[in-house]
PDB file of C-alpha atoms in Angstrom:
ATOM      1  CA  UNK C   1      26.787 -13.344  23.199  1.00 55.00           C
ATOM      2  CA  UNK C   2      27.830  -9.200  23.822  1.00 75.00           C
ATOM      3  CA  UNK C   3      25.032  -8.047  21.517  1.00 90.00           C
ATOM      4  CA  UNK C   4      24.346  -3.978  22.103  1.00 95.00           C
ATOM      5  CA  UNK C   5      22.414  -1.371  19.267  1.00 97.00           C
ATOM      6  CA  UNK C   6      23.142   1.839  18.629  1.00 98.00           C
ATOM      7  CA  UNK C   7      22.467   4.116  17.107  1.00 98.00           C
ATOM      8  CA  UNK C   8      24.329   5.889  13.738  1.00 98.00           C
ATOM      9  CA  UNK C   9      23.295   9.752  13.315  1.00 98.00           C
ATOM     10  CA  UNK C  10      23.278  10.688  10.063  1.00 98.00           C
ATOM     11  CA  UNK C  11      21.304  13.566   8.017  1.00 98.00           C
ATOM     12  CA  UNK C  12      19.910  16.271  10.125  1.00 96.00           C
ATOM     13  CA  UNK C  13      17.992  14.128  12.429  1.00 97.00           C
ATOM     14  CA  UNK C  14      17.913   9.988  11.258  1.00 98.00           C
ATOM     15  CA  UNK C  15      19.147   7.464  13.334  1.00 98.00           C
ATOM     16  CA  UNK C  16      20.733   4.557  11.083  1.00 98.00           C
ATOM     17  CA  UNK C  17      19.880   1.646  14.155  1.00 98.00           C
ATOM     18  CA  UNK C  18      23.038  -0.686  14.266  1.00 98.00           C
ATOM     19  CA  UNK C  19      23.316  -4.086  15.717  1.00 98.00           C
ATOM     20  CA  UNK C  20      26.867  -5.229  17.480  1.00 97.00           C
ATOM     21  CA  UNK C  21      27.908  -8.433  17.487  1.00 96.00           C
ATOM     22  CA  UNK C  22      30.787  -7.895  19.721  1.00 94.00           C
ATOM     23  CA  UNK C  23      32.179 -11.561  20.177  1.00 94.00           C
ATOM     24  CA  UNK C  24      32.746 -11.974  15.952  1.00 95.00           C
ATOM     25  CA  UNK C  25      32.936  -8.349  15.017  1.00 97.00           C
ATOM     26  CA  UNK C  26      29.739  -7.725  12.485  1.00 98.00           C
ATOM     27  CA  UNK C  27      27.198  -6.091  12.544  1.00 98.00           C
ATOM     28  CA  UNK C  28      23.790  -5.431  11.116  1.00 98.00           C
ATOM     29  CA  UNK C  29      22.353  -1.782  10.134  1.00 98.00           C
ATOM     30  CA  UNK C  30      18.656  -1.062   9.751  1.00 98.00           C
ATOM     31  CA  UNK C  31      17.729   1.529   7.233  1.00 98.00           C
ATOM     32  CA  UNK C  32      20.992   3.522   6.371  1.00 98.00           C
ATOM     33  CA  UNK C  33      19.782   6.473   4.171  1.00 98.00           C
ATOM     34  CA  UNK C  34      23.562   7.044   4.068  1.00 98.00           C
ATOM     35  CA  UNK C  35      26.632   4.915   3.468  1.00 98.00           C
ATOM     36  CA  UNK C  36      29.595   7.323   4.978  1.00 98.00           C
ATOM     37  CA  UNK C  37      28.197   7.893   8.542  1.00 98.00           C
ATOM     38  CA  UNK C  38      27.740   3.391   8.391  1.00 98.00           C
ATOM     39  CA  UNK C  39      31.314   2.840   6.892  1.00 98.00           C
ATOM     40  CA  UNK C  40      32.975   5.362   9.520  1.00 98.00           C
ATOM     41  CA  UNK C  41      31.992   3.614  12.091  1.00 98.00           C
ATOM     42  CA  UNK C  42      32.209   0.359  10.882  1.00 98.00           C
ATOM     43  CA  UNK C  43      35.964   1.518  10.053  1.00 98.00           C
ATOM     44  CA  UNK C  44      36.448   2.730  13.921  1.00 98.00           C
ATOM     45  CA  UNK C  45      35.507   0.395  15.420  1.00 97.00           C
ATOM     46  CA  UNK C  46      37.098  -2.976  12.696  1.00 97.00           C
ATOM     47  CA  UNK C  47      33.647  -4.238  12.304  1.00 98.00           C
ATOM     48  CA  UNK C  48      31.701  -6.580   8.815  1.00 98.00           C
ATOM     49  CA  UNK C  49      28.795  -5.449   7.577  1.00 98.00           C
ATOM     50  CA  UNK C  50      26.534  -8.937   7.684  1.00 98.00           C
ATOM     51  CA  UNK C  51      22.851  -7.331   7.188  1.00 98.00           C
ATOM     52  CA  UNK C  52      20.556  -4.000   5.698  1.00 98.00           C
ATOM     53  CA  UNK C  53      16.862  -4.238   6.899  1.00 98.00           C
ATOM     54  CA  UNK C  54      14.928  -1.608   5.300  1.00 98.00           C
ATOM     55  CA  UNK C  55      11.958  -0.682   6.486  1.00 98.00           C
ATOM     56  CA  UNK C  56      10.345   1.332   3.627  1.00 98.00           C
ATOM     57  CA  UNK C  57      11.598   2.930   0.291  1.00 98.00           C
ATOM     58  CA  UNK C  58      12.114   6.767   0.978  1.00 98.00           C
ATOM     59  CA  UNK C  59      15.797   7.836   0.093  1.00 98.00           C
ATOM     60  CA  UNK C  60      16.986   8.793   3.851  1.00 98.00           C
ATOM     61  CA  UNK C  61      16.015   4.960   4.497  1.00 98.00           C
ATOM     62  CA  UNK C  62      17.873   3.303   1.443  1.00 98.00           C
ATOM     63  CA  UNK C  63      19.730   5.809  -0.305  1.00 98.00           C
ATOM     64  CA  UNK C  64      23.092   3.904   1.181  1.00 98.00           C
ATOM     65  CA  UNK C  65      22.527   0.393   0.837  1.00 98.00           C
ATOM     66  CA  UNK C  66      24.155   0.203  -2.987  1.00 98.00           C
ATOM     67  CA  UNK C  67      27.079   2.063  -1.747  1.00 98.00           C
ATOM     68  CA  UNK C  68      27.572   0.003   1.105  1.00 98.00           C
ATOM     69  CA  UNK C  69      26.667  -3.506  -1.149  1.00 98.00           C
ATOM     70  CA  UNK C  70      30.101  -2.599  -2.650  1.00 98.00           C
ATOM     71  CA  UNK C  71      31.591  -1.821   0.246  1.00 98.00           C
ATOM     72  CA  UNK C  72      30.465  -4.965   1.988  1.00 97.00           C
ATOM     73  CA  UNK C  73      29.598  -7.595  -0.984  1.00 97.00           C
ATOM     74  CA  UNK C  74      29.026 -10.257   1.082  1.00 95.00           C
ATOM     75  CA  UNK C  75      25.968  -8.219   3.133  1.00 98.00           C
ATOM     76  CA  UNK C  76      22.519  -9.897   3.255  1.00 98.00           C
ATOM     77  CA  UNK C  77      19.893  -6.606   2.558  1.00 98.00           C
ATOM     78  CA  UNK C  78      16.291  -7.760   3.753  1.00 98.00           C
ATOM     79  CA  UNK C  79      13.529  -5.790   2.438  1.00 98.00           C
ATOM     80  CA  UNK C  80       9.962  -5.581   0.730  1.00 98.00           C
ATOM     81  CA  UNK C  81      10.073  -5.892  -3.710  1.00 98.00           C
ATOM     82  CA  UNK C  82       8.103  -2.522  -3.181  1.00 98.00           C
ATOM     83  CA  UNK C  83      11.721  -1.607  -1.427  1.00 98.00           C
ATOM     84  CA  UNK C  84      13.209  -0.166  -4.511  1.00 97.00           C
ATOM     85  CA  UNK C  85      17.170  -1.938  -3.444  1.00 98.00           C
ATOM     86  CA  UNK C  86      16.890  -5.814  -5.539  1.00 96.00           C
ATOM     87  CA  UNK C  87      16.614  -7.284  -1.816  1.00 98.00           C
ATOM     88  CA  UNK C  88      18.478 -10.561  -1.897  1.00 98.00           C
ATOM     89  CA  UNK C  89      15.604 -11.971   1.028  1.00 98.00           C
ATOM     90  CA  UNK C  90      12.414 -10.391   0.123  1.00 98.00           C
ATOM     91  CA  UNK C  91      10.177 -10.032   3.317  1.00 98.00           C
ATOM     92  CA  UNK C  92       6.322  -9.838   3.784  1.00 98.00           C
ATOM     93  CA  UNK C  93       3.928 -10.035   7.082  1.00 98.00           C
ATOM     94  CA  UNK C  94       4.860 -13.095   9.206  1.00 98.00           C
ATOM     95  CA  UNK C  95       8.050 -13.643   7.387  1.00 98.00           C
ATOM     96  CA  UNK C  96      11.054 -13.122  10.011  1.00 97.00           C
ATOM     97  CA  UNK C  97      15.220 -12.965   9.574  1.00 98.00           C
ATOM     98  CA  UNK C  98      18.065 -15.036  11.497  1.00 95.00           C
ATOM     99  CA  UNK C  99      20.374 -12.656  13.192  1.00 94.00           C
ATOM    100  CA  UNK C 100      23.132 -14.705  14.593  1.00 94.00           C
ATOM    101  CA  UNK C 101      20.821 -17.302  15.860  1.00 92.00           C
ATOM    102  CA  UNK C 102      17.939 -15.154  17.117  1.00 94.00           C
ATOM    103  CA  UNK C 103      15.069 -13.725  15.397  1.00 95.00           C
ATOM    104  CA  UNK C 104      12.989 -11.089  14.173  1.00 97.00           C
ATOM    105  CA  UNK C 105       9.504 -10.903  12.555  1.00 98.00           C
ATOM    106  CA  UNK C 106       8.268  -9.129  10.443  1.00 98.00           C
ATOM    107  CA  UNK C 107       5.234  -6.752  11.032  1.00 98.00           C
ATOM    108  CA  UNK C 108       3.749  -4.709   7.328  1.00 98.00           C
ATOM    109  CA  UNK C 109       3.425  -1.243   9.173  1.00 98.00           C
ATOM    110  CA  UNK C 110       1.409   0.928   6.161  1.00 98.00           C
ATOM    111  CA  UNK C 111      -0.141   4.462   6.610  1.00 98.00           C
ATOM    112  CA  UNK C 112       3.558   6.514   6.108  1.00 98.00           C
ATOM    113  CA  UNK C 113       3.610   4.206   3.312  1.00 98.00           C
ATOM    114  CA  UNK C 114       1.512   1.696   2.004  1.00 98.00           C
ATOM    115  CA  UNK C 115       4.160  -1.138   1.841  1.00 98.00           C
ATOM    116  CA  UNK C 116       6.414  -0.056   5.216  1.00 98.00           C
ATOM    117  CA  UNK C 117       7.346  -3.291   7.388  1.00 98.00           C
ATOM    118  CA  UNK C 118       9.027  -3.004  10.772  1.00 98.00           C
ATOM    119  CA  UNK C 119      11.256  -5.899  11.787  1.00 98.00           C
ATOM    120  CA  UNK C 120      10.584  -7.115  15.696  1.00 98.00           C
ATOM    121  CA  UNK C 121      14.022  -8.439  17.592  1.00 97.00           C
ATOM    122  CA  UNK C 122      13.585 -10.749  19.736  1.00 93.00           C
ATOM    123  CA  UNK C 123      17.393 -12.113  21.331  1.00 87.00           C
ATOM    124  CA  UNK C 124      15.196 -14.364  23.854  1.00 80.00           C
ATOM    125  CA  UNK C 125      16.040 -11.724  26.169  1.00 81.00           C
ATOM    126  CA  UNK C 126      12.755 -10.595  28.246  1.00 84.00           C
ATOM    127  CA  UNK C 127      12.252  -7.240  25.757  1.00 94.00           C
ATOM    128  CA  UNK C 128      11.826  -7.679  22.575  1.00 96.00           C
ATOM    129  CA  UNK C 129      12.866  -4.373  20.680  1.00 98.00           C
ATOM    130  CA  UNK C 130      11.028  -2.851  17.127  1.00 98.00           C
ATOM    131  CA  UNK C 131      13.067  -1.189  14.116  1.00 98.00           C
ATOM    132  CA  UNK C 132       9.544   0.724  13.117  1.00 98.00           C
ATOM    133  CA  UNK C 133      11.314   3.544  10.891  1.00 98.00           C
ATOM    134  CA  UNK C 134       8.789   6.242  10.337  1.00 98.00           C
ATOM    135  CA  UNK C 135       5.493   4.520  11.447  1.00 98.00           C
ATOM    136  CA  UNK C 136       6.150   5.471  14.794  1.00 98.00           C
ATOM    137  CA  UNK C 137       8.718   8.014  16.658  1.00 98.00           C
ATOM    138  CA  UNK C 138       9.095   9.138  19.893  1.00 98.00           C
ATOM    139  CA  UNK C 139       5.710  10.776  21.034  1.00 98.00           C
ATOM    140  CA  UNK C 140       4.385  11.154  17.395  1.00 98.00           C
ATOM    141  CA  UNK C 141       4.314   9.074  14.809  1.00 98.00           C
ATOM    142  CA  UNK C 142       5.026   9.272  11.044  1.00 98.00           C
ATOM    143  CA  UNK C 143       3.285  11.621   8.278  1.00 98.00           C
ATOM    144  CA  UNK C 144       0.775   9.823   6.270  1.00 98.00           C
ATOM    145  CA  UNK C 145       2.424   9.714   2.131  1.00 98.00           C
ATOM    146  CA  UNK C 146       1.401   6.541  -0.089  1.00 97.00           C
ATOM    147  CA  UNK C 147      -0.861   4.330   3.068  1.00 98.00           C
ATOM    148  CA  UNK C 148      -3.626   5.671   4.517  1.00 98.00           C
ATOM    149  CA  UNK C 149      -5.262   6.814   7.868  1.00 98.00           C
ATOM    150  CA  UNK C 150      -7.193   4.043   9.046  1.00 98.00           C
ATOM    151  CA  UNK C 151      -3.568   1.605   8.257  1.00 98.00           C
ATOM    152  CA  UNK C 152      -1.291   3.660  10.457  1.00 98.00           C
ATOM    153  CA  UNK C 153      -4.302   3.441  12.887  1.00 98.00           C
ATOM    154  CA  UNK C 154      -4.520   0.508  12.882  1.00 98.00           C
ATOM    155  CA  UNK C 155      -0.599  -0.601  12.789  1.00 98.00           C
ATOM    156  CA  UNK C 156      -0.240   2.032  15.969  1.00 98.00           C
ATOM    157  CA  UNK C 157      -2.571  -0.090  17.714  1.00 98.00           C
ATOM    158  CA  UNK C 158      -0.918  -3.468  16.702  1.00 98.00           C
ATOM    159  CA  UNK C 159       2.696  -2.196  18.600  1.00 98.00           C
ATOM    160  CA  UNK C 160       0.620  -1.275  21.346  1.00 98.00           C
ATOM    161  CA  UNK C 161      -0.550  -4.557  21.642  1.00 98.00           C
ATOM    162  CA  UNK C 162       3.321  -5.763  22.842  1.00 97.00           C
ATOM    163  CA  UNK C 163       4.370  -5.517  26.246  1.00 97.00           C
ATOM    164  CA  UNK C 164       5.493  -2.688  28.356  1.00 97.00           C
ATOM    165  CA  UNK C 165       8.098  -3.045  28.876  1.00 97.00           C
ATOM    166  CA  UNK C 166       8.905  -3.351  24.349  1.00 98.00           C
ATOM    167  CA  UNK C 167      11.727  -0.931  23.260  1.00 98.00           C
ATOM    168  CA  UNK C 168      11.319   0.828  20.401  1.00 98.00           C
ATOM    169  CA  UNK C 169      14.215   2.313  17.800  1.00 98.00           C
ATOM    170  CA  UNK C 170      12.356   5.099  15.211  1.00 98.00           C
ATOM    171  CA  UNK C 171      14.393   6.431  13.093  1.00 98.00           C
ATOM    172  CA  UNK C 172      14.448   9.584  13.768  1.00 98.00           C
ATOM    173  CA  UNK C 173      15.072  12.261  16.716  1.00 98.00           C
ATOM    174  CA  UNK C 174      11.186  14.270  16.296  1.00 98.00           C
ATOM    175  CA  UNK C 175      10.723  13.301  19.700  1.00 98.00           C
ATOM    176  CA  UNK C 176      11.405  17.190  21.343  1.00 98.00           C
ATOM    177  CA  UNK C 177       8.692  18.749  18.468  1.00 98.00           C
ATOM    178  CA  UNK C 178       6.832  16.050  18.778  1.00 98.00           C
ATOM    179  CA  UNK C 179       6.168  16.733  22.809  1.00 98.00           C
ATOM    180  CA  UNK C 180       5.665  20.187  21.759  1.00 98.00           C
ATOM    181  CA  UNK C 181       2.950  19.439  19.555  1.00 98.00           C
ATOM    182  CA  UNK C 182       1.662  16.594  22.593  1.00 98.00           C
ATOM    183  CA  UNK C 183       1.359  19.483  24.636  1.00 98.00           C
ATOM    184  CA  UNK C 184      -0.251  20.830  22.678  1.00 98.00           C
ATOM    185  CA  UNK C 185      -3.811  18.704  22.727  1.00 98.00           C
ATOM    186  CA  UNK C 186      -2.944  17.623  26.374  1.00 98.00           C
ATOM    187  CA  UNK C 187      -1.440  20.844  28.171  1.00 98.00           C
ATOM    188  CA  UNK C 188      -1.818  19.269  31.719  1.00 97.00           C
ATOM    189  CA  UNK C 189       0.542  16.193  30.955  1.00 98.00           C
ATOM    190  CA  UNK C 190       2.761  16.424  33.268  1.00 98.00           C
ATOM    191  CA  UNK C 191       5.052  13.402  32.321  1.00 97.00           C
ATOM    192  CA  UNK C 192       5.401  14.948  29.109  1.00 98.00           C
ATOM    193  CA  UNK C 193       5.856  18.121  30.653  1.00 98.00           C
ATOM    194  CA  UNK C 194       8.493  16.518  33.028  1.00 98.00           C
ATOM    195  CA  UNK C 195       9.548  14.012  29.769  1.00 98.00           C
ATOM    196  CA  UNK C 196      10.318  17.545  27.343  1.00 98.00           C
ATOM    197  CA  UNK C 197      12.806  18.897  29.739  1.00 98.00           C
ATOM    198  CA  UNK C 198      14.460  16.013  29.845  1.00 98.00           C
ATOM    199  CA  UNK C 199      14.957  14.850  26.315  1.00 98.00           C
ATOM    200  CA  UNK C 200      15.747  18.637  25.431  1.00 98.00           C
ATOM    201  CA  UNK C 201      18.716  18.390  28.238  1.00 98.00           C
ATOM    202  CA  UNK C 202      19.860  15.016  26.190  1.00 98.00           C
ATOM    203  CA  UNK C 203      19.204  16.182  22.949  1.00 97.00           C
ATOM    204  CA  UNK C 204      21.752  18.868  23.751  1.00 97.00           C
ATOM    205  CA  UNK C 205      24.712  17.288  24.722  1.00 97.00           C
ATOM    206  CA  UNK C 206      24.023  15.315  21.664  1.00 95.00           C
ATOM    207  CA  UNK C 207      22.621  11.568  22.971  1.00 97.00           C
ATOM    208  CA  UNK C 208      19.647  10.158  21.112  1.00 98.00           C
ATOM    209  CA  UNK C 209      16.017  10.139  22.655  1.00 98.00           C
ATOM    210  CA  UNK C 210      16.064   7.071  22.136  1.00 98.00           C
ATOM    211  CA  UNK C 211      15.056   3.445  22.302  1.00 98.00           C
ATOM    212  CA  UNK C 212      12.065   4.668  24.421  1.00 98.00           C
ATOM    213  CA  UNK C 213       9.573   1.341  26.065  1.00 98.00           C
ATOM    214  CA  UNK C 214       6.494   1.076  25.031  1.00 98.00           C
ATOM    215  CA  UNK C 215       4.937   1.597  28.503  1.00 98.00           C
ATOM    216  CA  UNK C 216       6.552   5.266  28.192  1.00 98.00           C
ATOM    217  CA  UNK C 217       4.928   5.693  25.152  1.00 98.00           C
ATOM    218  CA  UNK C 218       1.324   5.249  26.437  1.00 98.00           C
ATOM    219  CA  UNK C 219       2.002   8.326  28.643  1.00 98.00           C
ATOM    220  CA  UNK C 220       3.123  10.847  26.352  1.00 98.00           C
ATOM    221  CA  UNK C 221       2.305   9.608  22.860  1.00 98.00           C
ATOM    222  CA  UNK C 222      -1.527  11.411  21.866  1.00 98.00           C
ATOM    223  CA  UNK C 223      -1.626   9.026  19.026  1.00 98.00           C
ATOM    224  CA  UNK C 224      -1.417   5.751  20.958  1.00 98.00           C
ATOM    225  CA  UNK C 225      -3.989   7.819  23.414  1.00 98.00           C
ATOM    226  CA  UNK C 226      -6.924   8.212  20.964  1.00 98.00           C
ATOM    227  CA  UNK C 227      -9.134   7.277  23.284  1.00 97.00           C
ATOM    228  CA  UNK C 228      -8.037   9.436  26.664  1.00 97.00           C
ATOM    229  CA  UNK C 229     -10.505  12.111  26.867  1.00 98.00           C
ATOM    230  CA  UNK C 230      -7.931  14.581  27.940  1.00 98.00           C
ATOM    231  CA  UNK C 231      -6.916  13.606  23.918  1.00 98.00           C
ATOM    232  CA  UNK C 232     -10.007  14.176  22.951  1.00 98.00           C
ATOM    233  CA  UNK C 233     -10.951  17.648  24.688  1.00 98.00           C
ATOM    234  CA  UNK C 234      -7.271  19.272  23.463  1.00 98.00           C
ATOM    235  CA  UNK C 235      -8.162  18.110  19.284  1.00 98.00           C
ATOM    236  CA  UNK C 236     -12.109  19.023  20.112  1.00 98.00           C
ATOM    237  CA  UNK C 237     -10.635  22.642  21.329  1.00 97.00           C
ATOM    238  CA  UNK C 238      -9.207  23.052  17.997  1.00 97.00           C
ATOM    239  CA  UNK C 239     -11.412  21.556  15.305  1.00 97.00           C
ATOM    240  CA  UNK C 240     -14.601  19.945  14.853  1.00 96.00           C
ATOM    241  CA  UNK C 241     -15.275  16.471  15.530  1.00 96.00           C
ATOM    242  CA  UNK C 242     -18.156  14.523  13.585  1.00 96.00           C
ATOM    243  CA  UNK C 243     -17.620  12.008  16.499  1.00 97.00           C
ATOM    244  CA  UNK C 244     -14.660  10.483  19.012  1.00 97.00           C
ATOM    245  CA  UNK C 245     -13.899   6.557  17.185  1.00 97.00           C
ATOM    246  CA  UNK C 246     -10.728   6.347  18.176  1.00 98.00           C
ATOM    247  CA  UNK C 247      -9.992   6.800  15.014  1.00 98.00           C
ATOM    248  CA  UNK C 248     -11.772  10.195  14.172  1.00 98.00           C
ATOM    249  CA  UNK C 249      -9.984  11.380  16.556  1.00 98.00           C
ATOM    250  CA  UNK C 250      -6.142   9.885  15.143  1.00 98.00           C
ATOM    251  CA  UNK C 251      -7.482  10.840  12.456  1.00 98.00           C
ATOM    252  CA  UNK C 252      -8.082  14.873  13.527  1.00 98.00           C
ATOM    253  CA  UNK C 253      -5.038  14.776  15.331  1.00 98.00           C
ATOM    254  CA  UNK C 254      -2.440  13.236  11.549  1.00 98.00           C
ATOM    255  CA  UNK C 255      -4.256  16.836  10.565  1.00 98.00           C
ATOM    256  CA  UNK C 256      -3.798  19.422  13.133  1.00 98.00           C
ATOM    257  CA  UNK C 257       0.347  17.722  13.430  1.00 98.00           C
ATOM    258  CA  UNK C 258       0.766  18.294   9.550  1.00 97.00           C
ATOM    259  CA  UNK C 259       0.447  22.073  10.301  1.00 94.00           C
ATOM    260  CA  UNK C 260       2.236  22.024  13.516  1.00 95.00           C
TER     261      UNK C 260
END
């Protein structure tokens, strides 16, 4: 099967990820916060929308669902009962969804929101594809709204146990700003320095910096590096820590990023 995954830009920095089956000209989109960019892309390439997968309830992720349903009445919407979109298939942690004979496992990854989900898509290749919404960003993670710091920390720990070659598809182009924050914590991280240069070149050409592998994120994402001495020292240089447990360091990092 000829299956591709592409980013449809929306708003100023959102990506609506589209899974495309070239053979039957069908598409699945993840988190369509806007309908127009999706409809334009589908019409341009003569694709039929068959499903929508939702990670969480924020409007920049669900705002285009109702209009896309009108345009494509056969679209199958997959979401939590708490995502505000009246799903055709209600999913929770441990659920699975099907796509052209392949499967995606649904994970609960709360923190950014309490009902945040991720879709771990496996098309029988060696690499898993994770549609992680706003839980994990390249070199960063989501701000805590209706979840908790501990939930977000545990969600990232769960991601970190996937194979290193796993590809992550975050929903925002925040990579450069996240790397700049990371370098404020780990100024001597040469991998991060080089990545920032590469990301700025790529995005200046109008191309996404995503997806990224888990192995890459373990090198550049301070929120996955909370047990590294360089990260602990970088945080301690900015705030006083009650201890250096990973969750304590993570919480301090997230609070520092909120005000960066």
